[in-house]
């Protein structure tokens, strides 16, 4: 078979620990034999980030802006322990945070489902994708403890010195207060990413807030979404046969439990934090969750939702057998290859990406799986395999499909 050619590159961001090992293995077994892989390579492994004073992360993000498609391996976010372990010059920021800030994107987390791992919610037939707004609200709030009798006000001073005041509460005793904010521009970027992603995957988009109680704050979110939808996306949604649905957050939560799935649920920052963990747990394993960052300009960065699987890496270094699930990392690659193929009108590449996804899922459905899934799956004939055996088995399934 002739290898598939790529006219434009994908921005490839290598990472750390067990996922770095998996990354190399996926390329060796599942990509290089079939594609003349065209990537612009950035090593986001912690050592190289440290050597370049983290410039490599910024360069990679800029490259995604240029080429529109990136794929990222999981990376270590340094903490005190990592400072010592890697002898770091500084406690470098999370690469995902840096890249998200540069691309101004929204993260969509999508469960990858297989027949033998049933979601805990019986009505869910297809995956539910969560989009979390990643700016403001309680994550950028200021707080105070109130001690004793006090009066607390919200004061806004405009550029020309005008003051607006609102009484928060006259405290007669101890309590707490919080001030938080958001930006219309950020809400609009979020909405835009959600609308374009929904069109991309042709799924209904849900958004919810508590606008009946929060008549200015949450209502602004509702209005920004609605205005953008009416002005720019309504016709496109109708043409694609999909819907935009706004409800109150409590109604959305109730409806999610009864829906069939196959939708995108856009969440305010806190709702997304909480609900993404609930949805992930209900679908099974963090190792079966993929993630894509979509910028309002239509740049895409694909990755697995899990981290570097540090504990298994140390076992690997000791020469012990590991059973790391590579499915989400494989899906990061297929997501990027498919998007590259769509943008470049490269049908072979799109078809290959689809087949590679199918073959990794078929391998599992045939009973061959890593330990995390073996512990969850309902299957009569489970063969628990190690990290490398799973990738090799997927290659076999793929070769039979091509
Ligand atoms: P993690 O790497 O996701 O692992 C947490 C646990 O989940 C693992 O110990 C393992 O459980 C299980 N797990 C996760 N992915 C798996 C896979 N592919 N196959 C099998 N089991 C899997 O999270 P963490 O231990 O909190 O973080 C480790 C490092 O990753 C940290 O340095 C953190 O900064 C980084 N991180 C990076 C990203 C990213 O780049 N997007 C995201 C999160 C964390 P068992 O131990 O039970 O097998
Ligand atoms: Mg959370």
CSV table of C-alpha atoms and ligand atoms in Angstrom, one decimal:
chain,number,residue,atom,x,y,z
A,1,UNK,CA,0.0,0.0,0.0
A,2,UNK,CA,1.3,3.5,-0.8
A,3,UNK,CA,1.6,5.8,2.1
A,4,UNK,CA,-0.9,8.7,2.4
A,5,UNK,CA,0.6,12.1,1.7
A,6,UNK,CA,-0.1,15.3,3.6
A,7,UNK,CA,0.2,18.7,2.0
A,8,UNK,CA,0.1,20.7,5.2
A,9,UNK,CA,1.6,20.0,8.5
A,10,UNK,CA,0.1,19.2,11.9
A,11,UNK,CA,1.7,20.9,14.9
A,12,UNK,CA,3.0,18.0,17.0
A,13,UNK,CA,3.6,18.6,20.7
A,14,UNK,CA,5.5,15.8,22.4
A,15,UNK,CA,5.1,15.4,26.2
A,16,UNK,CA,6.1,13.6,29.3
A,17,UNK,CA,6.4,10.3,31.2
A,18,UNK,CA,4.2,7.3,30.2
A,19,UNK,CA,2.3,9.3,27.6
A,20,UNK,CA,5.6,10.2,25.9
A,21,UNK,CA,6.4,6.5,25.6
A,22,UNK,CA,2.9,5.8,24.2
A,23,UNK,CA,3.3,8.8,21.8
A,24,UNK,CA,6.4,7.3,20.2
A,25,UNK,CA,4.8,3.8,20.0
A,26,UNK,CA,1.6,5.2,18.3
A,27,UNK,CA,3.8,6.9,15.7
A,28,UNK,CA,5.9,3.9,15.1
A,29,UNK,CA,3.1,1.3,14.9
A,30,UNK,CA,0.0,3.2,13.8
A,31,UNK,CA,1.0,6.2,11.8
A,32,UNK,CA,4.4,6.0,10.2
A,33,UNK,CA,3.8,2.7,8.4
A,34,UNK,CA,0.7,4.2,6.7
A,35,UNK,CA,1.2,8.0,6.4
A,36,UNK,CA,4.0,10.2,5.2
A,37,UNK,CA,3.5,12.1,8.4
A,38,UNK,CA,4.0,15.8,7.9
A,39,UNK,CA,4.4,17.5,11.3
A,40,UNK,CA,6.1,20.5,12.8
A,41,UNK,CA,7.6,19.1,15.9
A,42,UNK,CA,7.7,20.8,19.3
A,43,UNK,CA,9.2,19.1,22.3
A,44,UNK,CA,7.0,20.1,25.3
A,45,UNK,CA,8.7,17.5,27.5
A,46,UNK,CA,9.5,19.3,30.8
A,47,UNK,CA,13.3,19.1,30.3
A,48,UNK,CA,13.1,21.0,27.0
A,49,UNK,CA,10.6,23.5,28.4
A,50,UNK,CA,13.0,24.2,31.1
A,51,UNK,CA,16.0,24.5,28.7
A,52,UNK,CA,14.1,27.0,26.5
A,53,UNK,CA,12.6,28.9,29.5
A,54,UNK,CA,9.2,27.6,28.3
A,55,UNK,CA,9.6,29.5,25.0
A,56,UNK,CA,8.9,26.2,23.2
A,57,UNK,CA,5.3,26.2,24.5
A,58,UNK,CA,4.7,29.7,23.2
A,59,UNK,CA,6.2,28.8,19.8
A,60,UNK,CA,4.0,25.7,19.6
A,61,UNK,CA,0.9,27.8,20.3
A,62,UNK,CA,1.9,30.3,17.6
A,63,UNK,CA,2.4,27.5,15.2
A,64,UNK,CA,-1.1,26.2,15.8
A,65,UNK,CA,-2.4,29.7,14.9
A,66,UNK,CA,-0.4,29.4,11.7
A,67,UNK,CA,-1.3,25.8,10.7
A,68,UNK,CA,-4.7,25.6,12.3
A,69,UNK,CA,-4.3,22.0,13.6
A,70,UNK,CA,-2.2,20.7,16.5
A,71,UNK,CA,-1.9,17.5,18.5
A,72,UNK,CA,-0.6,17.4,22.0
A,73,UNK,CA,0.8,14.7,24.3
A,74,UNK,CA,0.1,15.0,28.0
A,75,UNK,CA,2.6,17.1,29.9
A,76,UNK,CA,3.7,17.6,33.5
A,77,UNK,CA,2.4,20.7,35.2
A,78,UNK,CA,5.3,21.5,37.6
A,79,UNK,CA,4.8,21.7,41.3
A,80,UNK,CA,7.2,21.7,44.2
A,81,UNK,CA,8.1,18.0,43.8
A,82,UNK,CA,8.7,18.4,40.1
A,83,UNK,CA,11.0,21.4,40.7
A,84,UNK,CA,13.3,19.1,42.6
A,85,UNK,CA,12.8,16.0,40.4
A,86,UNK,CA,13.7,17.9,37.2
A,87,UNK,CA,15.9,20.6,38.8
A,88,UNK,CA,13.8,23.3,37.2
A,89,UNK,CA,14.9,27.0,36.9
A,90,UNK,CA,11.3,28.1,37.6
A,91,UNK,CA,7.9,26.6,38.3
A,92,UNK,CA,6.8,26.8,34.7
A,93,UNK,CA,3.1,27.3,34.1
A,94,UNK,CA,0.8,24.6,32.8
A,95,UNK,CA,1.4,24.3,29.0
A,96,UNK,CA,-2.3,23.8,28.5
A,97,UNK,CA,-3.0,27.1,30.3
A,98,UNK,CA,-0.4,28.9,28.2
A,99,UNK,CA,-1.7,27.5,24.9
A,100,UNK,CA,-5.3,28.2,25.9
A,101,UNK,CA,-4.4,31.8,26.7
A,102,UNK,CA,-2.7,32.3,23.3
A,103,UNK,CA,-5.5,30.7,21.3
A,104,UNK,CA,-8.3,32.0,23.4
A,105,UNK,CA,-10.1,28.7,23.0
A,106,UNK,CA,-12.8,26.5,24.6
A,107,UNK,CA,-12.1,23.0,25.7
A,108,UNK,CA,-14.5,20.2,24.6
A,109,UNK,CA,-14.2,16.9,26.4
A,110,UNK,CA,-15.7,13.9,24.6
A,111,UNK,CA,-16.1,10.5,26.0
A,112,UNK,CA,-15.0,7.6,23.7
A,113,UNK,CA,-17.5,4.8,24.1
A,114,UNK,CA,-17.2,1.0,23.5
A,115,UNK,CA,-20.1,-1.5,23.6
A,116,UNK,CA,-18.6,-3.5,26.5
A,117,UNK,CA,-18.3,-0.5,28.8
A,118,UNK,CA,-21.8,0.8,29.5
A,119,UNK,CA,-22.4,4.3,30.9
A,120,UNK,CA,-23.9,4.3,34.4
A,121,UNK,CA,-26.9,6.3,33.1
A,122,UNK,CA,-29.1,3.9,31.2
A,123,UNK,CA,-30.6,6.4,28.7
A,124,UNK,CA,-27.2,7.5,27.4
A,125,UNK,CA,-26.7,5.9,24.0
A,126,UNK,CA,-24.1,8.3,22.6
A,127,UNK,CA,-21.4,10.4,24.2
A,128,UNK,CA,-22.1,13.8,25.8
A,129,UNK,CA,-19.5,16.4,25.1
A,130,UNK,CA,-18.9,19.1,27.7
A,131,UNK,CA,-17.6,22.5,26.7
A,132,UNK,CA,-16.4,24.5,29.7
A,133,UNK,CA,-16.0,28.3,29.6
A,134,UNK,CA,-12.5,28.7,30.9
A,135,UNK,CA,-12.5,32.3,32.1
A,136,UNK,CA,-13.6,34.2,35.2
A,137,UNK,CA,-16.4,33.6,37.7
A,138,UNK,CA,-15.3,32.1,41.0
A,139,UNK,CA,-11.9,31.1,39.4
A,140,UNK,CA,-10.9,34.8,39.3
A,141,UNK,CA,-12.9,36.0,42.3
A,142,UNK,CA,-11.9,38.0,45.4
A,143,UNK,CA,-13.2,37.0,48.7
A,144,UNK,CA,-13.3,38.3,52.3
A,145,UNK,CA,-14.2,37.0,55.6
A,146,UNK,CA,-16.6,39.3,57.5
A,147,UNK,CA,-15.9,39.6,61.2
A,148,UNK,CA,-18.7,41.1,63.2
A,149,UNK,CA,-21.0,44.0,62.4
A,150,UNK,CA,-20.1,45.3,58.9
A,151,UNK,CA,-21.6,46.8,55.8
A,152,UNK,CA,-20.5,45.4,52.5
A,153,UNK,CA,-21.1,47.2,49.2
A,154,UNK,CA,-20.3,46.7,45.5
A,155,UNK,CA,-18.6,49.8,44.2
A,156,UNK,CA,-17.9,50.4,40.5
A,157,UNK,CA,-15.8,53.4,39.5
A,158,UNK,CA,-15.9,54.3,35.8
A,159,UNK,CA,-13.0,55.8,33.9
A,160,UNK,CA,-14.3,59.4,34.5
A,161,UNK,CA,-14.7,58.9,38.2
A,162,UNK,CA,-18.4,58.2,38.4
A,163,UNK,CA,-19.4,55.8,41.2
A,164,UNK,CA,-22.1,53.2,41.2
A,165,UNK,CA,-22.9,51.5,44.5
A,166,UNK,CA,-25.0,48.5,45.5
A,167,UNK,CA,-25.5,47.2,49.0
A,168,UNK,CA,-24.5,43.6,49.3
A,169,UNK,CA,-25.4,43.1,52.9
A,170,UNK,CA,-25.6,44.7,56.2
A,171,UNK,CA,-23.9,42.2,58.4
A,172,UNK,CA,-24.9,42.0,62.0
A,173,UNK,CA,-22.5,39.1,62.6
A,174,UNK,CA,-19.7,37.1,61.0
A,175,UNK,CA,-20.0,36.0,57.4
A,176,UNK,CA,-18.3,35.8,54.0
A,177,UNK,CA,-18.4,37.8,50.8
A,178,UNK,CA,-17.2,37.3,47.2
A,179,UNK,CA,-16.8,39.5,44.2
A,180,UNK,CA,-16.5,38.0,40.7
A,181,UNK,CA,-16.5,39.1,37.1
A,182,UNK,CA,-16.6,38.1,33.5
A,183,UNK,CA,-16.1,39.8,30.2
A,184,UNK,CA,-18.6,40.0,27.3
A,185,UNK,CA,-15.8,39.4,24.9
A,186,UNK,CA,-14.7,36.2,26.6
A,187,UNK,CA,-18.4,35.0,26.8
A,188,UNK,CA,-18.7,35.8,23.1
A,189,UNK,CA,-15.5,33.8,22.2
A,190,UNK,CA,-16.9,30.9,24.2
A,191,UNK,CA,-20.2,31.1,22.5
A,192,UNK,CA,-18.6,31.3,19.1
A,193,UNK,CA,-16.4,28.3,19.7
A,194,UNK,CA,-19.4,26.3,20.9
A,195,UNK,CA,-21.6,27.2,17.9
A,196,UNK,CA,-18.8,26.4,15.4
A,197,UNK,CA,-18.0,23.1,17.1
A,198,UNK,CA,-21.6,22.1,17.1
A,199,UNK,CA,-21.8,22.8,13.4
A,200,UNK,CA,-18.5,20.8,12.9
A,201,UNK,CA,-19.8,17.7,14.6
A,202,UNK,CA,-23.5,18.3,13.7
A,203,UNK,CA,-24.8,17.9,17.2
A,204,UNK,CA,-27.4,19.9,19.1
A,205,UNK,CA,-25.9,22.5,21.5
A,206,UNK,CA,-27.3,23.1,25.0
A,207,UNK,CA,-26.5,26.0,27.1
A,208,UNK,CA,-27.8,26.7,30.6
A,209,UNK,CA,-27.4,29.3,33.4
A,210,UNK,CA,-29.5,30.7,36.3
A,211,UNK,CA,-30.7,33.8,34.6
A,212,UNK,CA,-34.0,33.9,36.5
A,213,UNK,CA,-32.0,34.5,39.8
A,214,UNK,CA,-29.0,36.2,38.4
A,215,UNK,CA,-30.8,38.8,36.2
A,216,UNK,CA,-27.6,40.7,35.2
A,217,UNK,CA,-24.7,38.3,35.5
A,218,UNK,CA,-26.1,35.1,34.2
A,219,UNK,CA,-28.6,36.9,32.0
A,220,UNK,CA,-25.7,38.5,30.1
A,221,UNK,CA,-24.4,35.0,29.3
A,222,UNK,CA,-27.9,34.0,28.0
A,223,UNK,CA,-28.2,37.2,25.9
A,224,UNK,CA,-24.7,37.0,24.4
A,225,UNK,CA,-25.4,33.4,23.3
A,226,UNK,CA,-28.8,34.3,21.9
A,227,UNK,CA,-27.7,37.4,20.0
A,228,UNK,CA,-24.8,35.6,18.4
A,229,UNK,CA,-27.0,32.7,17.5
A,230,UNK,CA,-29.8,34.8,16.0
A,231,UNK,CA,-27.3,37.0,14.0
A,232,UNK,CA,-24.8,34.5,12.8
A,233,UNK,CA,-25.6,30.9,13.4
A,234,UNK,CA,-29.4,30.3,13.2
A,235,UNK,CA,-29.5,29.8,9.4
A,236,UNK,CA,-26.4,27.5,9.5
A,237,UNK,CA,-27.9,25.5,12.3
A,238,UNK,CA,-31.2,25.0,10.5
A,239,UNK,CA,-29.3,24.0,7.3
A,240,UNK,CA,-27.3,21.4,9.4
A,241,UNK,CA,-30.5,20.2,11.0
A,242,UNK,CA,-29.3,20.8,14.5
A,243,UNK,CA,-30.7,22.9,17.4
A,244,UNK,CA,-29.5,25.4,19.9
A,245,UNK,CA,-31.4,25.0,23.2
A,246,UNK,CA,-31.2,27.3,26.2
A,247,UNK,CA,-32.6,26.3,29.5
A,248,UNK,CA,-32.2,26.9,33.2
A,249,UNK,CA,-29.2,25.0,34.6
A,250,UNK,CA,-31.4,22.8,37.0
A,251,UNK,CA,-33.6,21.9,34.1
A,252,UNK,CA,-30.6,21.1,32.0
A,253,UNK,CA,-29.2,18.8,34.6
A,254,UNK,CA,-32.5,17.0,34.9
A,255,UNK,CA,-32.8,16.7,31.1
A,256,UNK,CA,-29.2,15.4,30.7
A,257,UNK,CA,-30.2,12.4,32.8
A,258,UNK,CA,-33.0,11.6,30.5
A,259,UNK,CA,-31.4,12.3,27.1
A,260,UNK,CA,-29.9,9.9,24.7
A,261,UNK,CA,-26.6,11.8,24.5
A,262,UNK,CA,-25.1,12.8,21.2
A,263,UNK,CA,-25.1,16.5,22.2
A,264,UNK,CA,-22.8,19.2,23.3
A,265,UNK,CA,-23.4,20.8,26.6
A,266,UNK,CA,-21.9,24.2,27.0
A,267,UNK,CA,-21.3,25.1,30.7
A,268,UNK,CA,-20.3,28.2,32.6
A,269,UNK,CA,-16.9,27.8,34.2
A,270,UNK,CA,-18.0,26.2,37.5
A,271,UNK,CA,-20.8,24.1,36.0
A,272,UNK,CA,-18.2,22.8,33.5
A,273,UNK,CA,-15.7,21.9,36.2
A,274,UNK,CA,-18.3,19.9,38.1
A,275,UNK,CA,-20.3,18.4,35.3
A,276,UNK,CA,-17.3,17.3,33.3
A,277,UNK,CA,-16.1,15.1,36.1
A,278,UNK,CA,-19.6,13.7,36.6
A,279,UNK,CA,-20.0,12.9,32.9
A,280,UNK,CA,-16.5,11.4,32.7
A,281,UNK,CA,-17.1,9.2,35.7
A,282,UNK,CA,-20.5,8.1,34.4
A,283,UNK,CA,-19.1,7.1,31.0
A,284,UNK,CA,-16.4,4.9,32.6
A,285,UNK,CA,-12.7,5.8,32.5
A,286,UNK,CA,-10.7,9.0,32.3
A,287,UNK,CA,-8.4,7.1,29.9
A,288,UNK,CA,-11.4,7.0,27.4
A,289,UNK,CA,-11.9,10.8,27.4
A,290,UNK,CA,-10.5,12.9,24.5
A,291,UNK,CA,-10.3,16.6,24.5
A,292,UNK,CA,-10.1,19.4,21.9
A,293,UNK,CA,-9.4,23.1,22.2
A,294,UNK,CA,-11.3,25.1,19.6
A,295,UNK,CA,-10.5,28.8,19.2
A,296,UNK,CA,-13.1,31.3,17.9
A,297,UNK,CA,-11.0,31.6,14.7
A,298,UNK,CA,-11.3,27.9,14.0
A,299,UNK,CA,-7.9,26.6,15.2
A,300,UNK,CA,-7.9,23.1,16.8
A,301,UNK,CA,-5.7,21.4,19.3
A,302,UNK,CA,-6.4,17.8,20.1
A,303,UNK,CA,-5.2,15.8,23.2
A,304,UNK,CA,-6.1,13.1,25.7
A,305,UNK,CA,-8.0,14.4,28.7
A,306,UNK,CA,-5.8,12.4,31.1
A,307,UNK,CA,-2.3,13.2,32.4
A,308,UNK,CA,1.1,11.6,32.0
A,309,UNK,CA,0.2,8.5,34.0
A,310,UNK,CA,3.2,9.1,36.3
A,311,UNK,CA,2.8,6.0,38.5
A,312,UNK,CA,3.0,3.6,35.6
A,313,UNK,CA,6.0,5.5,34.2
A,314,UNK,CA,8.0,4.8,37.3
A,315,UNK,CA,7.1,1.1,37.0
A,316,UNK,CA,8.1,1.2,33.3
A,317,UNK,CA,11.5,2.7,34.3
A,318,UNK,CA,12.0,-0.1,36.8
A,319,UNK,CA,11.4,-2.6,34.0
A,320,UNK,CA,8.0,-3.6,35.2
A,321,UNK,CA,5.1,-4.3,32.8
A,322,UNK,CA,2.6,-1.5,32.4
A,323,UNK,CA,-0.9,-1.4,31.1
A,324,UNK,CA,-1.5,2.2,29.9
A,325,UNK,CA,-4.6,2.8,27.8
A,326,UNK,CA,-3.5,4.6,24.6
A,327,UNK,CA,-7.0,5.1,23.2
A,328,UNK,CA,-7.4,8.8,24.1
A,329,UNK,CA,-4.0,9.6,22.7
A,330,UNK,CA,-4.8,7.7,19.5
A,331,UNK,CA,-8.0,9.7,19.3
A,332,UNK,CA,-6.0,12.9,19.7
A,333,UNK,CA,-4.0,11.9,16.6
A,334,UNK,CA,-7.1,10.8,14.6
A,335,UNK,CA,-8.9,14.0,15.5
A,336,UNK,CA,-6.0,16.1,14.2
A,337,UNK,CA,-5.5,14.0,11.1
A,338,UNK,CA,-9.2,14.1,10.3
A,339,UNK,CA,-9.3,17.9,10.8
A,340,UNK,CA,-6.2,18.3,8.6
A,341,UNK,CA,-7.8,16.1,6.0
A,342,UNK,CA,-11.0,18.1,6.1
A,343,UNK,CA,-9.2,21.4,5.8
A,344,UNK,CA,-7.0,20.2,2.9
A,345,UNK,CA,-9.7,18.2,1.1
A,346,UNK,CA,-7.6,15.1,1.7
A,347,UNK,CA,-10.1,12.3,1.7
A,348,UNK,CA,-7.6,9.5,2.2
A,349,UNK,CA,-6.4,11.1,5.4
A,350,UNK,CA,-9.9,11.5,6.7
A,351,UNK,CA,-10.7,7.9,5.9
A,352,UNK,CA,-7.5,6.7,7.5
A,353,UNK,CA,-8.3,8.6,10.7
A,354,UNK,CA,-11.8,7.0,10.8
A,355,UNK,CA,-10.4,3.5,10.3
A,356,UNK,CA,-7.8,3.9,13.0
A,357,UNK,CA,-10.5,5.0,15.5
A,358,UNK,CA,-12.6,2.1,14.5
A,359,UNK,CA,-9.8,-0.4,14.8
A,360,UNK,CA,-8.8,0.7,18.3
A,361,UNK,CA,-12.4,0.4,19.4
A,362,UNK,CA,-12.9,-3.0,17.6
A,363,UNK,CA,-9.8,-4.3,19.3
A,364,UNK,CA,-11.4,-3.6,22.7
A,365,UNK,CA,-14.8,-4.9,21.6
A,366,UNK,CA,-13.0,-8.1,20.6
A,367,UNK,CA,-11.9,-8.4,24.2
A,368,UNK,CA,-8.3,-7.1,23.9
A,369,UNK,CA,-7.9,-4.3,26.4
A,370,UNK,CA,-5.6,-2.6,29.0
A,371,UNK,CA,-6.2,-3.1,32.7
A,372,UNK,CA,-8.2,0.0,33.3
A,373,UNK,CA,-10.9,-1.3,30.9
A,374,UNK,CA,-10.6,-4.9,31.9
A,375,UNK,CA,-11.7,-3.9,35.4
A,376,UNK,CA,-14.9,-2.2,34.0
A,377,UNK,CA,-15.9,-4.2,30.9
A,378,UNK,CA,-18.7,-6.6,30.5
A,379,UNK,CA,-17.2,-9.1,28.1
A,380,UNK,CA,-17.1,-12.9,28.1
A,381,UNK,CA,-13.6,-13.2,26.7
A,382,UNK,CA,-11.3,-10.5,28.1
A,383,UNK,CA,-7.6,-10.6,27.3
A,384,UNK,CA,-5.8,-8.1,29.5
A,385,UNK,CA,-2.8,-6.8,27.6
A,386,UNK,CA,0.1,-4.4,28.3
A,387,UNK,CA,0.7,-0.9,26.9
A,388,UNK,CA,2.6,-2.2,23.9
A,389,UNK,CA,0.5,-5.2,23.1
A,390,UNK,CA,-2.6,-3.1,22.9
A,391,UNK,CA,-1.1,-0.8,20.3
A,392,UNK,CA,0.2,-3.9,18.3
A,393,UNK,CA,-3.2,-5.5,18.5
A,394,UNK,CA,-4.8,-2.3,17.2
A,395,UNK,CA,-2.3,-2.3,14.3
A,396,UNK,CA,-3.4,-5.9,13.4
A,397,UNK,CA,-7.1,-4.8,13.4
A,398,UNK,CA,-6.2,-1.8,11.3
A,399,UNK,CA,-4.2,-3.7,8.7
A,400,UNK,CA,-7.2,-6.1,8.3
A,401,UNK,CA,-9.4,-3.0,7.7
A,402,UNK,CA,-7.2,-1.3,5.1
B,1,LIG,P1,-3.2,11.1,35.3
B,1,LIG,O1,-1.9,11.1,34.6
B,1,LIG,O2,-4.4,11.3,34.4
B,1,LIG,O3,-3.4,9.8,36.1
B,1,LIG,C1,-4.3,9.6,37.2
B,1,LIG,C2,-4.7,8.1,37.3
B,1,LIG,O4,-5.6,7.8,36.3
B,1,LIG,C3,-3.5,7.2,37.0
B,1,LIG,O5,-2.7,7.0,38.1
B,1,LIG,C4,-4.2,6.0,36.5
B,1,LIG,O6,-4.8,5.3,37.5
B,1,LIG,C5,-5.4,6.6,35.7
B,1,LIG,N1,-5.1,6.8,34.3
B,1,LIG,C6,-5.0,8.0,33.7
B,1,LIG,N2,-4.8,7.8,32.4
B,1,LIG,C7,-4.6,6.5,32.2
B,1,LIG,C8,-4.4,5.7,31.0
B,1,LIG,N3,-4.2,6.3,29.8
B,1,LIG,N4,-4.3,4.4,31.1
B,1,LIG,C9,-4.5,3.8,32.3
B,1,LIG,N5,-4.8,4.5,33.4
B,1,LIG,C10,-4.9,5.8,33.4
B,1,LIG,O7,-3.2,12.3,36.4
B,1,LIG,P2,-2.3,12.6,37.6
B,1,LIG,O8,-1.6,11.4,38.2
B,1,LIG,O9,-3.0,13.5,38.5
B,1,LIG,O10,-1.1,13.5,36.9
B,1,LIG,C11,0.1,13.0,36.4
B,1,LIG,C12,0.8,14.2,35.7
B,1,LIG,O11,0.1,14.5,34.6
B,1,LIG,C13,1.0,15.4,36.5
B,1,LIG,O12,2.3,15.9,36.4
B,1,LIG,C14,0.0,16.4,35.9
B,1,LIG,O13,0.5,17.7,36.0
B,1,LIG,C15,-0.1,15.9,34.5
B,1,LIG,N6,-1.4,16.2,33.9
B,1,LIG,C16,-1.3,16.7,32.6
B,1,LIG,C17,-2.5,16.9,31.9
B,1,LIG,C18,-2.4,17.4,30.4
B,1,LIG,O14,-1.3,17.5,29.9
B,1,LIG,N7,-3.5,17.6,29.8
B,1,LIG,C19,-3.7,16.6,32.4
B,1,LIG,C20,-3.8,16.2,33.8
B,1,LIG,C21,-2.6,15.9,34.4
B,1,LIG,P3,-4.2,4.0,38.2
B,1,LIG,O15,-3.0,4.5,39.0
B,1,LIG,O16,-5.3,3.5,39.1
B,1,LIG,O17,-3.8,3.0,37.2
B,2,LIG,MG1,-13.3,19.2,38.0
